[in-house]
């Protein structure tokens, strides 16, 4: 057998090259595990909705059938799907994420020559971000953070998590994804996977947060640097990485135990910390941006407007004019 025949025998068949799993290729191209999960869920919902079969998985044939549509048929189908999402009462942000996933699939297919149309004419819904930036007062959070029993392993863990949520206004996923090696007590830093970032960034910790994390790690015992910084403690899953829902429950239950009537989530604590930081710095949005890590300074301006209640002030002025 000559070299060309040997090479041919090791290559996949032409048919297998044609039958590419474009959806899986798209997901594999996404660096963030969270993005992969979100896109997979969105695309599954799209194909299940348009086929009317909620048990059907998006097979290679089904994906290729969609990508082989003509431009007008494809746009019409996606617009119909968009309308169905609106009728379900889903939030604009959720609808836009699902439309973005479909557009990414189409754009990827176009790049590799498996699709002839784009979805540029399918517009997302206008989203008003952070309309409600109200949180809880520092005194209320002070009561919350006093409740974990730091004589217990769970109490040490929960106290450290609450410290990070307030002192650094972290998102629960940023806490969830941190590993033991990301904590640098000597440098007073924690490396986190920020929202929308493919690489980790270092944030400075308060002395209280450093001490809290050190106490938790010491009580936890010997761990590998690659293990999650915060783990589950129940008998069935002990040592596993905590879920976002587990962190949410810690916050929700602690707030309820503190007698706080408002539903408190990790993100509401983030709102509270950012608002308190604006109060403490006299509304210095550029300085607080280093804490919140918002890419758009206008987002912090909305926090500041809500904090100062400018709309109420102007409403009162107008009412007094008549």
Coordinates of C-alpha atoms in Angstrom, one line a residue:
X1 CA 0.0 0.0 0.0
X2 CA 1.5 3.4 -1.1
X3 CA 1.6 6.4 1.2
X4 CA -1.4 8.1 -0.3
X5 CA -3.5 5.0 0.2
X6 CA -2.3 4.7 3.8
X7 CA -3.2 8.3 4.4
X8 CA -6.7 7.9 2.9
X9 CA -7.3 4.8 5.0
X10 CA -6.7 6.9 8.2
X11 CA -8.9 9.8 7.2
X12 CA -12.7 10.0 8.1
X13 CA -15.1 9.4 5.3
X14 CA -16.3 12.4 3.3
X15 CA -19.8 11.7 4.6
X16 CA -18.7 12.1 8.2
X17 CA -17.0 15.4 7.3
X18 CA -20.2 16.7 5.9
X19 CA -22.3 15.5 8.8
X20 CA -20.7 18.0 11.3
X21 CA -22.3 18.6 14.7
X22 CA -22.3 22.4 14.3
X23 CA -24.1 23.0 17.5
X24 CA -21.6 21.1 19.6
X25 CA -18.7 22.8 17.7
X26 CA -20.2 26.2 18.6
X27 CA -20.6 25.2 22.3
X28 CA -17.0 23.8 22.4
X29 CA -15.8 27.1 21.1
X30 CA -17.2 29.0 24.1
X31 CA -14.5 29.4 26.8
X32 CA -16.9 30.1 29.7
X33 CA -18.6 27.0 31.1
X34 CA -21.5 29.2 32.1
X35 CA -21.9 30.5 28.5
X36 CA -21.8 26.9 27.2
X37 CA -24.6 25.9 29.6
X38 CA -26.7 29.0 28.8
X39 CA -26.3 28.6 25.0
X40 CA -27.1 24.9 25.2
X41 CA -30.2 25.5 27.2
X42 CA -31.3 28.3 24.9
X43 CA -30.8 26.4 21.7
X44 CA -32.5 23.3 23.1
X45 CA -35.5 25.5 24.0
X46 CA -35.5 27.0 20.5
X47 CA -35.6 23.6 18.7
X48 CA -38.1 22.1 21.1
X49 CA -40.4 25.1 20.8
X50 CA -40.3 25.3 17.0
X51 CA -40.9 21.6 16.6
X52 CA -43.6 21.5 19.4
X53 CA -41.8 18.6 21.0
X54 CA -40.5 19.4 24.5
X55 CA -38.6 16.1 24.7
X56 CA -36.8 16.4 21.5
X57 CA -33.0 17.1 21.5
X58 CA -31.5 19.2 18.7
X59 CA -30.1 16.5 16.5
X60 CA -27.5 17.1 13.7
X61 CA -30.3 16.6 11.1
X62 CA -32.6 19.1 12.8
X63 CA -29.9 21.8 13.2
X64 CA -28.9 21.3 9.5
X65 CA -32.5 21.5 8.4
X66 CA -32.8 24.9 10.2
X67 CA -29.5 26.2 8.8
X68 CA -30.5 25.2 5.2
X69 CA -33.6 27.4 5.2
X70 CA -33.7 30.4 3.0
X71 CA -33.2 33.8 4.6
X72 CA -36.8 34.8 4.8
X73 CA -38.1 31.5 6.1
X74 CA -35.4 31.5 8.8
X75 CA -36.0 35.0 9.9
X76 CA -39.8 34.4 10.0
X77 CA -39.2 31.3 12.1
X78 CA -37.0 33.1 14.7
X79 CA -39.4 36.0 14.9
X80 CA -42.2 33.6 15.5
X81 CA -40.2 32.0 18.3
X82 CA -39.4 35.5 19.7
X83 CA -43.1 36.3 19.8
X84 CA -43.8 33.0 21.7
X85 CA -41.2 33.9 24.3
X86 CA -42.8 37.3 24.7
X87 CA -46.3 35.7 25.1
X88 CA -44.8 33.5 27.8
X89 CA -44.0 36.6 29.8
X90 CA -40.2 36.0 29.9
X91 CA -38.0 39.0 30.7
X92 CA -36.4 40.9 27.9
X93 CA -33.0 39.9 29.2
X94 CA -33.9 36.2 29.0
X95 CA -35.4 36.6 25.5
X96 CA -32.3 38.4 24.3
X97 CA -30.0 35.7 25.6
X98 CA -31.9 33.1 23.7
X99 CA -31.9 35.1 20.5
X100 CA -28.2 35.7 20.9
X101 CA -27.6 32.0 21.2
X102 CA -29.5 31.4 17.9
X103 CA -27.6 34.2 16.2
X104 CA -24.3 32.7 17.4
X105 CA -25.2 29.4 15.9
X106 CA -26.1 31.0 12.6
X107 CA -23.0 33.1 12.5
X108 CA -20.7 30.1 13.3
X109 CA -22.4 28.1 10.5
X110 CA -21.9 30.9 8.0
X111 CA -18.2 31.1 8.9
X112 CA -17.7 27.4 8.0
X113 CA -19.9 27.6 4.9
X114 CA -23.0 25.7 6.3
X115 CA -25.5 28.6 6.2
X116 CA -26.4 31.3 3.7
X117 CA -28.4 33.7 5.9
X118 CA -27.9 36.0 8.9
X119 CA -30.3 37.1 11.7
X120 CA -29.3 40.8 11.6
X121 CA -32.9 41.8 11.1
X122 CA -34.0 40.0 14.2
X123 CA -33.7 42.7 16.9
X124 CA -33.6 42.0 20.6
X125 CA -35.9 43.7 23.2
X126 CA -34.8 46.8 24.9
X127 CA -33.6 46.1 28.4
X128 CA -33.6 48.5 31.3
X129 CA -30.8 47.2 33.4
X130 CA -30.7 47.5 37.2
X131 CA -34.0 49.4 37.4
X132 CA -34.3 48.3 41.0
X133 CA -31.0 48.9 42.9
X134 CA -32.5 49.0 46.3
X135 CA -31.0 46.7 48.8
X136 CA -30.8 46.6 52.6
X137 CA -29.2 49.1 55.0
X138 CA -25.7 48.3 56.4
X139 CA -27.2 47.9 59.9
X140 CA -29.5 45.1 58.6
X141 CA -26.5 43.3 57.0
X142 CA -24.6 43.8 60.2
X143 CA -27.3 41.8 61.9
X144 CA -27.2 39.1 59.2
X145 CA -23.4 38.6 59.4
X146 CA -23.5 38.3 63.1
X147 CA -25.7 35.2 62.9
X148 CA -23.4 32.4 61.5
X149 CA -22.0 30.4 64.4
X150 CA -18.3 30.8 63.8
X151 CA -17.5 28.0 66.3
X152 CA -18.8 25.6 63.7
X153 CA -17.4 24.6 60.3
X154 CA -20.6 25.7 58.5
X155 CA -20.7 29.0 60.4
X156 CA -17.1 29.8 59.4
X157 CA -17.9 29.0 55.8
X158 CA -21.1 31.0 55.7
X159 CA -19.5 34.0 57.5
X160 CA -16.6 34.1 54.9
X161 CA -19.1 34.0 52.0
X162 CA -21.2 36.8 53.5
X163 CA -18.0 38.8 54.0
X164 CA -17.1 38.5 50.3
X165 CA -20.6 39.4 49.2
X166 CA -20.5 42.6 51.2
X167 CA -16.9 43.7 51.4
X168 CA -16.2 43.1 47.7
X169 CA -19.7 43.2 46.2
X170 CA -19.1 39.9 44.6
X171 CA -21.5 38.0 42.5
X172 CA -22.4 34.5 43.7
X173 CA -20.8 32.9 40.6
X174 CA -17.5 34.7 41.3
X175 CA -17.5 33.1 44.8
X176 CA -18.6 29.7 43.5
X177 CA -15.9 29.4 40.9
X178 CA -13.0 30.4 43.2
X179 CA -10.5 27.7 44.0
X180 CA -8.2 27.4 47.1
X181 CA -5.2 28.4 45.0
X182 CA -7.0 31.7 44.0
X183 CA -6.7 32.9 47.6
X184 CA -3.5 34.8 48.4
X185 CA -3.5 35.7 52.1
X186 CA 0.0 37.2 52.0
X187 CA -0.9 39.5 49.2
X188 CA -4.4 40.0 50.5
X189 CA -6.0 39.1 47.2
X190 CA -8.5 36.7 45.6
X191 CA -8.4 35.8 42.0
X192 CA -12.0 35.7 40.6
X193 CA -13.6 34.8 37.3
X194 CA -15.4 38.1 36.6
X195 CA -18.7 38.3 34.6
X196 CA -17.9 38.1 30.9
X197 CA -14.2 37.6 31.4
X198 CA -12.3 34.7 30.1
X199 CA -9.3 35.3 32.5
X200 CA -9.3 35.6 36.2
X201 CA -8.6 39.0 37.8
X202 CA -7.2 39.8 41.3
X203 CA -9.2 41.8 43.8
X204 CA -8.0 43.2 47.1
X205 CA -9.6 41.8 50.2
X206 CA -10.4 43.5 53.5
X207 CA -8.5 42.3 56.6
X208 CA -11.8 40.9 57.9
X209 CA -12.4 38.8 54.8
X210 CA -8.8 37.5 54.8
X211 CA -9.2 36.4 58.4
X212 CA -12.5 34.8 57.7
X213 CA -11.3 32.8 54.7
X214 CA -8.2 31.7 56.6
X215 CA -10.3 30.5 59.6
X216 CA -12.6 28.6 57.2
X217 CA -9.6 26.9 55.4
X218 CA -7.9 26.1 58.7
X219 CA -11.1 24.5 60.1
X220 CA -11.7 22.6 56.9
X221 CA -8.4 20.8 57.1
X222 CA -5.9 19.7 54.5
X223 CA -7.1 20.5 50.9
X224 CA -5.7 20.4 47.4
X225 CA -5.0 23.8 45.9
X226 CA -7.2 22.9 42.9
X227 CA -10.2 22.2 45.1
X228 CA -13.1 24.8 45.4
X229 CA -12.5 27.5 47.9
X230 CA -16.0 27.0 49.3
X231 CA -17.5 23.5 49.3
X232 CA -20.6 21.6 50.4
X233 CA -20.7 20.1 53.9
X234 CA -23.6 17.7 53.7
X235 CA -22.8 14.0 54.0
X236 CA -23.9 13.1 50.5
X237 CA -21.8 15.7 48.6
X238 CA -19.2 16.8 51.1
X239 CA -16.3 18.6 49.5
X240 CA -18.0 19.3 46.2
X241 CA -18.1 22.8 44.7
X242 CA -21.1 24.8 46.0
X243 CA -23.9 25.6 43.5
X244 CA -25.2 29.1 43.0
X245 CA -28.4 28.0 44.5
X246 CA -26.6 26.9 47.7
X247 CA -25.1 30.3 48.1
X248 CA -28.5 31.9 47.5
X249 CA -30.1 29.7 50.2
X250 CA -27.4 30.8 52.7
X251 CA -28.2 34.4 52.1
X252 CA -32.0 34.0 52.0
X253 CA -32.1 31.9 55.2
X254 CA -29.7 34.2 57.1
X255 CA -31.8 37.3 56.1
X256 CA -35.0 35.6 57.2
X257 CA -33.4 34.6 60.5
X258 CA -32.3 38.3 61.0
X259 CA -35.9 39.3 60.7
X260 CA -35.6 41.1 57.3
X261 CA -38.9 41.1 55.6
X262 CA -37.5 41.8 52.1
X263 CA -36.4 38.8 50.1
X264 CA -32.6 39.1 50.2
X265 CA -30.4 37.4 47.5
X266 CA -26.7 37.5 46.9
X267 CA -27.3 40.1 44.1
X268 CA -29.3 42.3 46.4
X269 CA -26.4 42.3 48.8
X270 CA -24.2 43.4 45.9
X271 CA -26.7 46.2 45.3
X272 CA -26.6 47.1 49.0
X273 CA -22.8 47.1 49.1
X274 CA -22.5 49.3 46.0
X275 CA -25.1 51.8 47.3
X276 CA -23.4 51.9 50.7
X277 CA -20.1 52.5 49.0
X278 CA -21.5 55.4 47.0
X279 CA -22.9 56.9 50.3
X280 CA -19.5 56.4 52.0
X281 CA -17.5 58.1 49.1
X282 CA -19.9 60.9 48.6
X283 CA -21.1 59.5 45.2
X284 CA -17.6 58.9 43.8
X285 CA -18.7 56.7 40.9
X286 CA -15.2 56.2 39.5
X287 CA -13.8 55.0 42.8
X288 CA -16.8 52.7 43.4
X289 CA -16.5 51.4 39.8
X290 CA -13.2 49.7 41.0
X291 CA -15.3 47.8 43.6
X292 CA -18.3 46.9 41.3
X293 CA -16.2 46.3 38.2
X294 CA -19.0 47.5 36.0
X295 CA -17.8 48.1 32.5
X296 CA -20.2 50.9 31.9
X297 CA -20.0 53.9 34.3
X298 CA -23.6 54.7 33.4
X299 CA -24.8 51.7 35.4
X300 CA -23.3 53.2 38.5
X301 CA -24.9 56.5 37.7
X302 CA -28.2 54.7 37.9
X303 CA -27.3 53.4 41.3
X304 CA -26.4 57.0 42.4
X305 CA -29.6 58.4 41.0
X306 CA -31.7 55.8 42.9
X307 CA -29.7 56.5 46.0
X308 CA -30.3 60.2 45.9
X309 CA -33.9 59.7 44.7
X310 CA -33.6 62.5 42.1
X311 CA -36.9 61.6 40.5
X312 CA -38.8 62.0 43.8
X313 CA -37.2 65.4 44.3
X314 CA -38.3 66.6 40.9
X315 CA -41.7 65.2 41.3
X316 CA -42.1 67.1 44.6
X317 CA -41.0 70.3 42.9
X318 CA -43.6 69.8 40.1
X319 CA -46.3 69.1 42.6
X320 CA -45.6 72.2 44.6
X321 CA -45.9 74.3 41.4
X322 CA -49.7 73.8 41.2

